[in-house]
Coordinates of C-alpha atoms in Angstrom, one line a residue:
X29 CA 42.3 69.8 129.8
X30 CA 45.1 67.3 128.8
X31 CA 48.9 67.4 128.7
X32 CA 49.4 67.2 124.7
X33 CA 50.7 63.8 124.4
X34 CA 49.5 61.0 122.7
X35 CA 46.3 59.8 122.4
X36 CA 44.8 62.5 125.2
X37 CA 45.8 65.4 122.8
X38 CA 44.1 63.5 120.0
X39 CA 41.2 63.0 122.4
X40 CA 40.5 66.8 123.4
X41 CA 41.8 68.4 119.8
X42 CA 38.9 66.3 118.3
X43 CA 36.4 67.3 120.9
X44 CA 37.3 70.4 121.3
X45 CA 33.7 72.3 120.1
X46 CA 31.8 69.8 122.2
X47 CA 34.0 70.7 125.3
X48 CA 33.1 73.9 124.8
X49 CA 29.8 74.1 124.7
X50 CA 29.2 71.7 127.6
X51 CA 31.3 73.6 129.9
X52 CA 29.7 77.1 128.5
X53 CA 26.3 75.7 129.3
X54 CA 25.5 77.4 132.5
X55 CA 24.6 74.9 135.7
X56 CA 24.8 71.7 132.8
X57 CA 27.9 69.9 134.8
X58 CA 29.0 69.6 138.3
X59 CA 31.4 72.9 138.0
X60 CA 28.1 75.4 138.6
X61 CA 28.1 73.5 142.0
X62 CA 31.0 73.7 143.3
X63 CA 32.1 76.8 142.0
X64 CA 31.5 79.4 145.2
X65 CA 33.3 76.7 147.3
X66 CA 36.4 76.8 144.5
X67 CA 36.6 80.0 144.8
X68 CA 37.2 79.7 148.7
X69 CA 39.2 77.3 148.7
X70 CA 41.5 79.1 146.2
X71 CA 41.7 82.2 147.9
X72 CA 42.1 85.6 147.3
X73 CA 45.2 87.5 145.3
X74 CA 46.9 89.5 144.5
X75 CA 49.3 87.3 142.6
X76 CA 50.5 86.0 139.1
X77 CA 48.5 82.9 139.1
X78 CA 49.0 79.8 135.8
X79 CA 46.6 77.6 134.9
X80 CA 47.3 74.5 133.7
X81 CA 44.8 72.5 131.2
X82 CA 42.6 75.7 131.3
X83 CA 40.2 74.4 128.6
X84 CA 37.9 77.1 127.1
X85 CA 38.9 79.1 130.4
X86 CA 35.8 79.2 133.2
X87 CA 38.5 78.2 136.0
X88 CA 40.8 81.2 134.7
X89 CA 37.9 83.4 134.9
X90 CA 37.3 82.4 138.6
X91 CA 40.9 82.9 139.2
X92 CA 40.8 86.5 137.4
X93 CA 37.7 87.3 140.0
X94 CA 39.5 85.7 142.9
X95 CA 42.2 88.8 141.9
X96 CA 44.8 87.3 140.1
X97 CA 46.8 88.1 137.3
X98 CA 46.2 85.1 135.3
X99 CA 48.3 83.3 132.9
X100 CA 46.5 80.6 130.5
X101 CA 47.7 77.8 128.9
X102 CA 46.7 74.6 127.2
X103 CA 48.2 72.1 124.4
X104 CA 44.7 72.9 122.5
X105 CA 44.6 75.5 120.0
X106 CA 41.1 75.5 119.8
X107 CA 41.3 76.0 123.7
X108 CA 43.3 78.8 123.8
X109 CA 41.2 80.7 121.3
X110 CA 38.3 80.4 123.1
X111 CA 39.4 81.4 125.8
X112 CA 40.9 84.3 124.2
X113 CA 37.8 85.3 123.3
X114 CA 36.0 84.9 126.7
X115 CA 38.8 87.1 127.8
X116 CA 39.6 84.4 130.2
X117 CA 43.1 85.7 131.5
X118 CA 45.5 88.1 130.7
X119 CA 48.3 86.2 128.9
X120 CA 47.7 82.9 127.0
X121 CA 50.1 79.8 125.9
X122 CA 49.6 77.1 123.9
X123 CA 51.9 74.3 125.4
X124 CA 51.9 70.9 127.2
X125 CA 51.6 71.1 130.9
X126 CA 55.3 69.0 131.4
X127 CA 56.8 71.6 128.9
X128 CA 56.1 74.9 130.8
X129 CA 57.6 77.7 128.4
X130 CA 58.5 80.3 131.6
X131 CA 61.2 81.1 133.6
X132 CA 62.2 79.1 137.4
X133 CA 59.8 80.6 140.1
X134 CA 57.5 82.9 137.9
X135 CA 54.3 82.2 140.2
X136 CA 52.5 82.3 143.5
X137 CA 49.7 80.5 142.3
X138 CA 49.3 77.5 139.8
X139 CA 46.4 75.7 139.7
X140 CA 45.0 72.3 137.8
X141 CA 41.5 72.0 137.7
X142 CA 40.7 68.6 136.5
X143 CA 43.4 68.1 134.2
X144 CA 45.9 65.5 136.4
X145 CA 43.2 62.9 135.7
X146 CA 44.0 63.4 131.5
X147 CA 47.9 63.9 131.8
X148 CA 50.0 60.3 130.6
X149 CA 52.6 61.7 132.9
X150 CA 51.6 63.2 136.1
X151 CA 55.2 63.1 137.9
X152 CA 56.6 65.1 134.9
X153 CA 54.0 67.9 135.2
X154 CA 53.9 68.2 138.8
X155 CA 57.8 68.7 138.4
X156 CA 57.1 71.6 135.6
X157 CA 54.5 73.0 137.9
X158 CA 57.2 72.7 140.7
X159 CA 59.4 74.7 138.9
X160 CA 57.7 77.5 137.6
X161 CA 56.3 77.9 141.2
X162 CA 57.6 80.6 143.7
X163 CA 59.1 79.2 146.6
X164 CA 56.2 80.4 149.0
X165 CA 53.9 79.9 146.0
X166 CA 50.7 77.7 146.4
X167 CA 49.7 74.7 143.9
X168 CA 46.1 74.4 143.9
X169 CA 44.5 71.1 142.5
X170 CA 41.1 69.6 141.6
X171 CA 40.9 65.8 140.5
X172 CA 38.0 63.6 140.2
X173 CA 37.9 61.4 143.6
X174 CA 39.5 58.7 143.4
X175 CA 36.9 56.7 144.8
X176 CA 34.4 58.3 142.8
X177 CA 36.1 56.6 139.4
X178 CA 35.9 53.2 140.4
X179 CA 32.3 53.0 141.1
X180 CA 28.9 54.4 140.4
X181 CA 25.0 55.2 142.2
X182 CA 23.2 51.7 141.4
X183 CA 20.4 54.4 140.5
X184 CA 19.0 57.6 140.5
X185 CA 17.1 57.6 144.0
X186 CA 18.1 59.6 146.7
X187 CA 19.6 57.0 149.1
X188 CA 21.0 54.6 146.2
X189 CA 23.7 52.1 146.9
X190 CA 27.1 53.1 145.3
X191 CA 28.5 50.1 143.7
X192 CA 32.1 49.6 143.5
X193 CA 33.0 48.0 140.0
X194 CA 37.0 48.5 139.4
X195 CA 39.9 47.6 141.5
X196 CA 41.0 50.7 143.7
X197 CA 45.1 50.5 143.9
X198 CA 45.3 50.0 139.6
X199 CA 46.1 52.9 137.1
X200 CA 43.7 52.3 134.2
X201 CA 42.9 54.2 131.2
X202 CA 38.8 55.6 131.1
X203 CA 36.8 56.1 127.9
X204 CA 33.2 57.3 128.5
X205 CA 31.0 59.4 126.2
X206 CA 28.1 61.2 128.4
X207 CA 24.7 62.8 126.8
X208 CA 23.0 65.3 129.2
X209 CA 20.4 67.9 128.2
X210 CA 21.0 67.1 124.5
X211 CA 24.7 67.8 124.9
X212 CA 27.4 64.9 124.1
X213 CA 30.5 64.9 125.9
X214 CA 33.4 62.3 125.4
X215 CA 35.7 62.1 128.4
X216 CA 38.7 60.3 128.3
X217 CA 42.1 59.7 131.0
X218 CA 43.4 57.7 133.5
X219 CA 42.1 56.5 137.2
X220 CA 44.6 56.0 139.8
X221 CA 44.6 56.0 143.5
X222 CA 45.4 59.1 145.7
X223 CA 49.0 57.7 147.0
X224 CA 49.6 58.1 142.8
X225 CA 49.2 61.9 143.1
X226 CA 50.7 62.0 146.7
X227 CA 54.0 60.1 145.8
X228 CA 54.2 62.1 142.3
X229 CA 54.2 65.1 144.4
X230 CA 57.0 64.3 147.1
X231 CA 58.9 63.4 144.0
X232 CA 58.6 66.9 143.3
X233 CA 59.2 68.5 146.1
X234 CA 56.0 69.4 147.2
X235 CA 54.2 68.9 150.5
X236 CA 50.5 68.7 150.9
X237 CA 49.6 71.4 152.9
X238 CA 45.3 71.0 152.6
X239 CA 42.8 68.2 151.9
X240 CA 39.0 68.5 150.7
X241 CA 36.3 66.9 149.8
X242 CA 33.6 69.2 148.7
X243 CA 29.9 69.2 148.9
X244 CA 27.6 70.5 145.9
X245 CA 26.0 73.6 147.1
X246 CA 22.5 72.2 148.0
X247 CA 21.2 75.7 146.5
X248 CA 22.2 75.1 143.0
X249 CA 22.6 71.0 142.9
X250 CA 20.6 69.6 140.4
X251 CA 18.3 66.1 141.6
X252 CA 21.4 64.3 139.2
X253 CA 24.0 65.1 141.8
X254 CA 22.4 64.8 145.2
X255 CA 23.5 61.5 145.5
X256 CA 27.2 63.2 145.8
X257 CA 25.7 65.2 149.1
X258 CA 26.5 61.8 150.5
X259 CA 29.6 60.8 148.9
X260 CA 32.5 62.9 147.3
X261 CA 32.5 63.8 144.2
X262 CA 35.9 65.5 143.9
X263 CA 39.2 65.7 145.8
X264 CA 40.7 69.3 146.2
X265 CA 44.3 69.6 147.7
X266 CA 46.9 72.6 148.2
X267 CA 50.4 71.6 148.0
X268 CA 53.6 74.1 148.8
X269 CA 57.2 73.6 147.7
X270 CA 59.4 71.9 150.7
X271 CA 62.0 74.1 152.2
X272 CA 65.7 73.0 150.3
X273 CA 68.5 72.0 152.5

């Protein structure tokens, strides 16, 4: 969920149990409906896929039913050890996602599920992902739209206004705490606008090769996230590594 610097680490170490059992709480957030549509959008193996920031492992588990032979990692212990015990992937790591401990071009598939938003330093990770990425590999990420972060539904109706509260072009640092169905959830990163991620990439070396804005599955969206049938939610992009010259 984070990159293992800093105050993030410190953030997701401490609320690590609570992480867990809000993510392990089946159709409680807005993974449940998005997560056929994921699995699309990923594709299907075979392949040594990494994940990145895997958390208690759900989006290693989709990746292990997509086909792949996944790889976990995360600077959480406590992360890594549940997901062990889910038996999330087939190898595990505990590491920061800008300190990759594997070898130049080791996989076709790495994905980041959320976890770009919590990194301090997105250009060094996307250069470690870059690395460990085969050169007709695929980088698969999810993010939190960036218009999404600045903003929020005025109310719960169906047809409420969003209201636009922060400046779009800034990168700030976010601190909410969210209480849903009895369960208490701290969140904690940084908002930044979509040329962020885009330039970070190119610095990289890697071309976005898809763009999508996904829709909650009106079949399992709960009356809490209709309002993002209207507006996205999250921002999914592919990105390749650019042919060297």
């Amino acid at each position: 969920m984070m990159d293992g610097k800093g105050k993030d680490r410190a953030h997701w170490t401490r609320i690590a149990n609570d992480w867990i059992k809000w993510a392990r709480t089946p159709s409680h957030d807005a993974f449940w409906a998005y997560r056929g549509q994921l699995a699309e959008f990923i594709g299907k193996g075979p392949g040594d896929a990494l994940e990145i920031g895997c958390g208690e492992g759900r989006v290693s588990r989709l990746l292990t039913e997509c086909g792949f032979r996944v790889t976990a990692t995360d600077p959480v212990e406590a992360f890594i050890d549940a997901a062990k015990d889910a038996m999330s992937a087939n190898a595990f790591a505990v590491c920061a996602a800008d300190t990759i401990p594997f070898p130049d071009n080791s996989f076709d598939q790495v994905t980041a599920y959320n976890v770009l938003m919590d990194v301090e330093d997105v250009p060094a990770t996307l250069s470690e992902v870059a690395r460990v990425l085969k050169p007709d590999g695929i980088l698969t990420i999810s993010i939190v739209h960036p218009f999404a972060d600045i903003g929020s539904f005025q109310n719960a109706g169906p047809n409420a206004p969003f209201v636009i509260t922060e400046p779009y072009f800034e990168r700030t640092q976010f601190e909410e705490t969210m209480v849903q169905d009895g369960l208490e959830m701290s969140f904690f990163g940084w908002s930044q606008p979509l040329q962020n991620y885009a330039a970070a990439l190119e610095q990289a070396g890697l071309a976005i090769t898809s763009i999508k804005e996904p829709v909650p599955d009106p079949k399992s969206t709960p009356d809490r996230l209709k309002n993002w049938q209207r507006l996205p939610l999250f921002l999914w992009l592919k990105a390749r590594p650019l042919a060297k010259t």
